Amino acid sequence: MTRRHDPLRISVFASGRGSNLEAILKNIRNGTLTAKVVAVISNKSNAGVLETARRENIPTFHLSNVHFNSIQEYCDKLLQVLTGAKTELVVLAGYMKKMPPAVVRHYKNRMLNIHPALLPSFGGKGLYGHFVHEAVLEYGCKVTGVTVHLVDEEYDSGPPVMQKCVPVLDDDTPDSLAARVLVAEHEIFSKAIQLFAKDRIEIRGRRVLSTKSG
Ligand code: GRF
């Protein structure tokens, strides 16, 4: 990816409380992430992530496909917001809507998602949030984890950029497991974004390799 801006300009999509956005902003403040959040977009007008963005004076957008007469109009608006902000990397941080294929194609290899399991296990349509941890416990796994991956046109199927294992304890509940996994999410999301910020990504087929220097 040829970089035009330093710090890396990232636009964040989220549907919920926004703890991953908070972790990203914390790492930007402490200097471990060389990025600037230039836009926060949510499909939920009352999402906590929008409050966080407003507090940090980051432009916010409440956009949902139901507000548009067609997918094409919705898509055009998404692209207008993203390109208008000169977005270099799109970050999905708990975004519950499927990104239109045209937007995914526009940001090919420049769109990341975080999933609270070790993909390809426990991923795909319907496996999000609490449901993921319930399925992991139901299956009897001893290890779960987090995956940051490139977004392609299907759910959770893009090549992994970074993964981190998280132990499953005998007395875990979906909530206790979710909390432990979330700590790992907050740690590796910023590290994965930093690889893009430093141009240290090399893609070979489905292998996303982190090079020593950009
Ligand atoms: C995270 O658990 C993430 O893995 C999933 O959605 C959740 C978002 O949490 N995709 P938050 O809104 O960042 O706190």
Short mmCIF file of C-alpha atoms and ligand atoms in Angstrom, two decimals:
data_model
loop_
_atom_site.label_atom_id
_atom_site.label_comp_id
_atom_site.label_asym_id
_atom_site.label_seq_id
_atom_site.Cartn_x
_atom_site.Cartn_y
_atom_site.Cartn_z
CA MET A 1 0.00 0.00 0.00
CA THR A 2 1.55 3.35 -0.98
CA ARG A 3 1.07 5.76 1.90
CA ARG A 4 0.21 9.39 1.31
CA HIS A 5 -0.29 10.56 4.86
CA ASP A 6 1.58 10.19 8.10
CA PRO A 7 -0.16 9.47 10.52
CA LEU A 8 -2.29 6.87 8.77
CA ARG A 9 -5.84 8.14 8.27
CA ILE A 10 -8.35 5.57 9.53
CA SER A 11 -12.15 5.58 9.47
CA VAL A 12 -13.90 3.39 12.03
CA PHE A 13 -17.25 1.64 11.67
CA ALA A 14 -18.95 0.35 14.84
CA SER A 15 -22.42 -0.50 16.08
CA GLY A 16 -21.96 -0.64 19.84
CA ARG A 17 -20.24 0.58 22.96
CA GLY A 18 -16.91 1.23 21.20
CA SER A 19 -14.31 -0.18 23.60
CA ASN A 20 -12.11 -1.10 20.63
CA LEU A 21 -12.26 2.50 19.38
CA GLU A 22 -11.33 3.68 22.88
CA ALA A 23 -8.33 1.33 22.88
CA ILE A 24 -7.27 2.62 19.44
CA LEU A 25 -7.54 6.25 20.61
CA LYS A 26 -5.57 5.41 23.78
CA ASN A 27 -2.75 3.90 21.70
CA ILE A 28 -2.76 6.92 19.38
CA ARG A 29 -2.41 9.16 22.46
CA ASN A 30 0.44 7.11 23.96
CA GLY A 31 2.29 7.06 20.64
CA THR A 32 2.23 3.32 19.99
CA LEU A 33 -0.19 3.77 17.08
CA THR A 34 0.78 6.26 14.35
CA ALA A 35 -2.71 6.92 13.10
CA LYS A 36 -5.47 9.51 13.13
CA VAL A 37 -9.16 8.60 13.32
CA VAL A 38 -10.72 10.87 10.69
CA ALA A 39 -14.31 9.56 10.83
CA VAL A 40 -16.53 7.30 12.95
CA ILE A 41 -19.57 5.78 11.26
CA SER A 42 -22.34 3.84 12.99
CA ASN A 43 -25.63 2.33 11.90
CA LYS A 44 -26.97 3.01 15.42
CA SER A 45 -27.74 6.63 16.31
CA ASN A 46 -27.40 5.86 20.04
CA ALA A 47 -24.16 3.86 19.79
CA GLY A 48 -21.63 4.58 22.53
CA VAL A 49 -18.96 4.74 19.85
CA LEU A 50 -20.52 7.96 18.49
CA GLU A 51 -20.38 9.56 21.95
CA THR A 52 -16.70 8.64 22.22
CA ALA A 53 -16.00 10.17 18.82
CA ARG A 54 -17.88 13.38 19.64
CA ARG A 55 -15.92 13.71 22.89
CA GLU A 56 -12.72 13.48 20.86
CA ASN A 57 -14.01 15.94 18.22
CA ILE A 58 -13.92 13.25 15.53
CA PRO A 59 -16.48 13.67 12.70
CA THR A 60 -19.37 11.22 13.24
CA PHE A 61 -21.86 9.81 10.76
CA HIS A 62 -25.05 7.89 11.46
CA LEU A 63 -25.55 5.89 8.27
CA SER A 64 -27.85 2.95 7.73
CA ASN A 65 -29.02 1.37 4.51
CA VAL A 66 -32.64 1.84 5.66
CA HIS A 67 -32.23 5.60 5.18
CA PHE A 68 -31.56 5.23 1.44
CA ASN A 69 -33.79 4.37 -1.49
CA SER A 70 -31.30 1.88 -2.87
CA ILE A 71 -28.14 -0.01 -1.98
CA GLN A 72 -26.41 2.03 -4.69
CA GLU A 73 -27.31 5.33 -2.99
CA TYR A 74 -26.20 3.92 0.38
CA CYS A 75 -22.96 2.72 -1.14
CA ASP A 76 -22.32 6.06 -2.84
CA LYS A 77 -22.83 7.84 0.49
CA LEU A 78 -20.45 5.50 2.32
CA LEU A 79 -17.78 6.06 -0.34
CA GLN A 80 -18.39 9.83 -0.31
CA VAL A 81 -17.83 9.91 3.48
CA LEU A 82 -14.76 7.66 3.34
CA THR A 83 -13.06 9.37 0.40
CA GLY A 84 -14.09 12.80 1.66
CA ALA A 85 -12.12 12.05 4.84
CA LYS A 86 -9.18 10.83 2.75
CA THR A 87 -9.45 7.44 4.48
CA GLU A 88 -6.45 5.16 3.99
CA LEU A 89 -7.61 2.26 6.15
CA VAL A 90 -11.17 1.26 7.07
CA VAL A 91 -11.48 -0.37 10.51
CA LEU A 92 -14.58 -2.38 11.47
CA ALA A 93 -14.67 -2.42 15.27
CA GLY A 94 -17.82 -4.30 16.16
CA TYR A 95 -19.81 -3.36 13.09
CA MET A 96 -22.92 -5.49 12.76
CA LYS A 97 -23.88 -4.66 9.17
CA LYS A 98 -22.44 -6.27 6.04
CA MET A 99 -20.25 -3.82 4.12
CA PRO A 100 -21.50 -3.40 0.53
CA PRO A 101 -19.21 -5.30 -1.90
CA ALA A 102 -18.44 -2.11 -3.87
CA VAL A 103 -17.02 -0.50 -0.72
CA VAL A 104 -15.03 -3.64 0.10
CA ARG A 105 -13.61 -3.61 -3.43
CA HIS A 106 -12.74 0.10 -3.23
CA TYR A 107 -10.77 -0.58 -0.05
CA LYS A 108 -9.36 -3.97 -1.13
CA ASN A 109 -6.60 -4.95 1.32
CA ARG A 110 -7.27 -1.68 3.20
CA MET A 111 -10.23 -2.79 5.36
CA LEU A 112 -9.80 -4.64 8.68
CA ASN A 113 -12.30 -6.43 10.92
CA ILE A 114 -11.88 -7.87 14.39
CA HIS A 115 -13.54 -11.14 15.34
CA PRO A 116 -13.59 -12.60 18.88
CA ALA A 117 -12.47 -16.12 17.89
CA LEU A 118 -9.67 -17.89 16.02
CA LEU A 119 -11.04 -17.84 12.45
CA PRO A 120 -12.00 -19.83 10.51
CA SER A 121 -13.41 -21.45 13.67
CA PHE A 122 -16.57 -19.91 15.09
CA GLY A 123 -17.02 -17.32 12.37
CA GLY A 124 -19.53 -16.50 9.66
CA LYS A 125 -23.11 -15.28 9.56
CA GLY A 126 -24.83 -15.33 12.96
CA LEU A 127 -21.62 -15.96 14.93
CA TYR A 128 -20.94 -12.60 16.55
CA GLY A 129 -20.55 -11.26 20.08
CA HIS A 130 -22.05 -13.50 22.77
CA PHE A 131 -22.99 -16.23 20.31
CA VAL A 132 -19.33 -16.83 19.52
CA HIS A 133 -18.36 -17.43 23.15
CA GLU A 134 -21.40 -19.61 23.76
CA ALA A 135 -20.42 -21.78 20.77
CA VAL A 136 -16.79 -22.04 21.96
CA LEU A 137 -17.92 -23.21 25.43
CA GLU A 138 -20.55 -25.52 23.96
CA TYR A 139 -17.92 -27.19 21.78
CA GLY A 140 -15.63 -27.68 24.78
CA CYS A 141 -12.65 -25.73 23.41
CA LYS A 142 -9.65 -25.24 25.69
CA VAL A 143 -8.34 -22.30 23.66
CA THR A 144 -10.09 -19.48 21.85
CA GLY A 145 -8.78 -16.10 20.75
CA VAL A 146 -9.01 -13.05 18.54
CA THR A 147 -8.56 -12.56 14.80
CA VAL A 148 -7.88 -9.30 13.00
CA HIS A 149 -8.42 -9.98 9.30
CA LEU A 150 -8.71 -8.29 5.94
CA VAL A 151 -12.34 -7.87 4.92
CA ASP A 152 -13.51 -9.59 1.75
CA GLU A 153 -17.03 -9.87 0.37
CA GLU A 154 -18.15 -12.64 2.74
CA TYR A 155 -18.56 -12.71 6.53
CA ASP A 156 -15.31 -13.23 8.48
CA SER A 157 -13.57 -15.00 5.57
CA GLY A 158 -10.76 -12.59 4.67
CA PRO A 159 -7.10 -13.52 5.33
CA PRO A 160 -5.93 -13.11 8.94
CA VAL A 161 -3.52 -10.24 9.64
CA MET A 162 -2.94 -11.05 13.32
CA GLN A 163 -4.30 -13.59 15.81
CA LYS A 164 -3.88 -14.09 19.56
CA CYS A 165 -4.81 -17.16 21.61
CA VAL A 166 -6.84 -16.83 24.80
CA PRO A 167 -7.27 -19.72 27.30
CA VAL A 168 -10.74 -21.10 28.10
CA LEU A 169 -11.03 -21.83 31.83
CA ASP A 170 -13.12 -24.62 33.33
CA ASP A 171 -15.38 -22.18 35.18
CA ASP A 172 -15.81 -19.78 32.26
CA THR A 173 -19.20 -18.41 31.31
CA PRO A 174 -19.81 -16.64 27.98
CA ASP A 175 -19.44 -13.33 29.82
CA SER A 176 -16.17 -14.19 31.59
CA LEU A 177 -14.74 -15.54 28.35
CA ALA A 178 -15.89 -12.47 26.40
CA ALA A 179 -14.17 -10.22 28.93
CA ARG A 180 -10.85 -12.11 28.64
CA VAL A 181 -11.06 -12.12 24.83
CA LEU A 182 -11.84 -8.39 24.79
CA VAL A 183 -8.56 -7.62 26.57
CA ALA A 184 -6.73 -9.44 23.76
CA GLU A 185 -8.79 -7.56 21.15
CA HIS A 186 -7.75 -4.22 22.58
CA GLU A 187 -4.12 -5.35 22.47
CA ILE A 188 -3.82 -6.74 18.95
CA PHE A 189 -6.15 -4.46 16.98
CA SER A 190 -3.81 -1.47 17.38
CA LYS A 191 -0.76 -3.64 16.65
CA ALA A 192 -2.35 -4.85 13.42
CA ILE A 193 -3.27 -1.30 12.37
CA GLN A 194 0.28 -0.16 13.15
CA LEU A 195 1.61 -2.64 10.58
CA PHE A 196 -0.39 -0.73 7.95
CA ALA A 197 0.66 2.62 9.41
CA LYS A 198 4.30 1.60 8.99
CA ASP A 199 3.81 0.01 5.55
CA ARG A 200 4.97 -3.32 6.96
CA ILE A 201 2.38 -5.51 5.22
CA GLU A 202 3.13 -7.86 2.33
CA ILE A 203 0.27 -9.93 0.89
CA ARG A 204 1.02 -13.22 -0.85
CA GLY A 205 -2.23 -14.97 -1.75
CA ARG A 206 -3.96 -15.55 1.58
CA ARG A 207 -0.77 -15.00 3.53
CA VAL A 208 -0.49 -11.54 5.12
CA LEU A 209 3.16 -11.15 6.10
CA SER A 210 4.58 -8.45 8.31
CA THR A 211 7.88 -7.25 6.88
CA LYS A 212 10.65 -5.91 9.07
CA SER A 213 10.42 -2.38 7.67
CA GLY A 214 8.20 -0.54 5.21
C1 GRF B 1 -15.96 -7.00 19.95
O1 GRF B 1 -16.09 -8.12 20.81
C2 GRF B 1 -15.55 -7.46 18.57
O2 GRF B 1 -14.80 -8.65 18.57
C3 GRF B 1 -16.86 -7.71 17.91
O3 GRF B 1 -17.74 -6.73 18.41
C4 GRF B 1 -17.29 -6.32 19.70
C5 GRF B 1 -17.15 -4.83 19.70
O4 GRF B 1 -16.98 -4.40 21.00
N1 GRF B 1 -16.73 -7.64 16.46
P1 GRF B 1 -16.75 -2.82 21.25
O5 GRF B 1 -17.97 -2.08 20.68
O6 GRF B 1 -15.50 -2.42 20.52
O7 GRF B 1 -16.63 -2.69 22.74
#
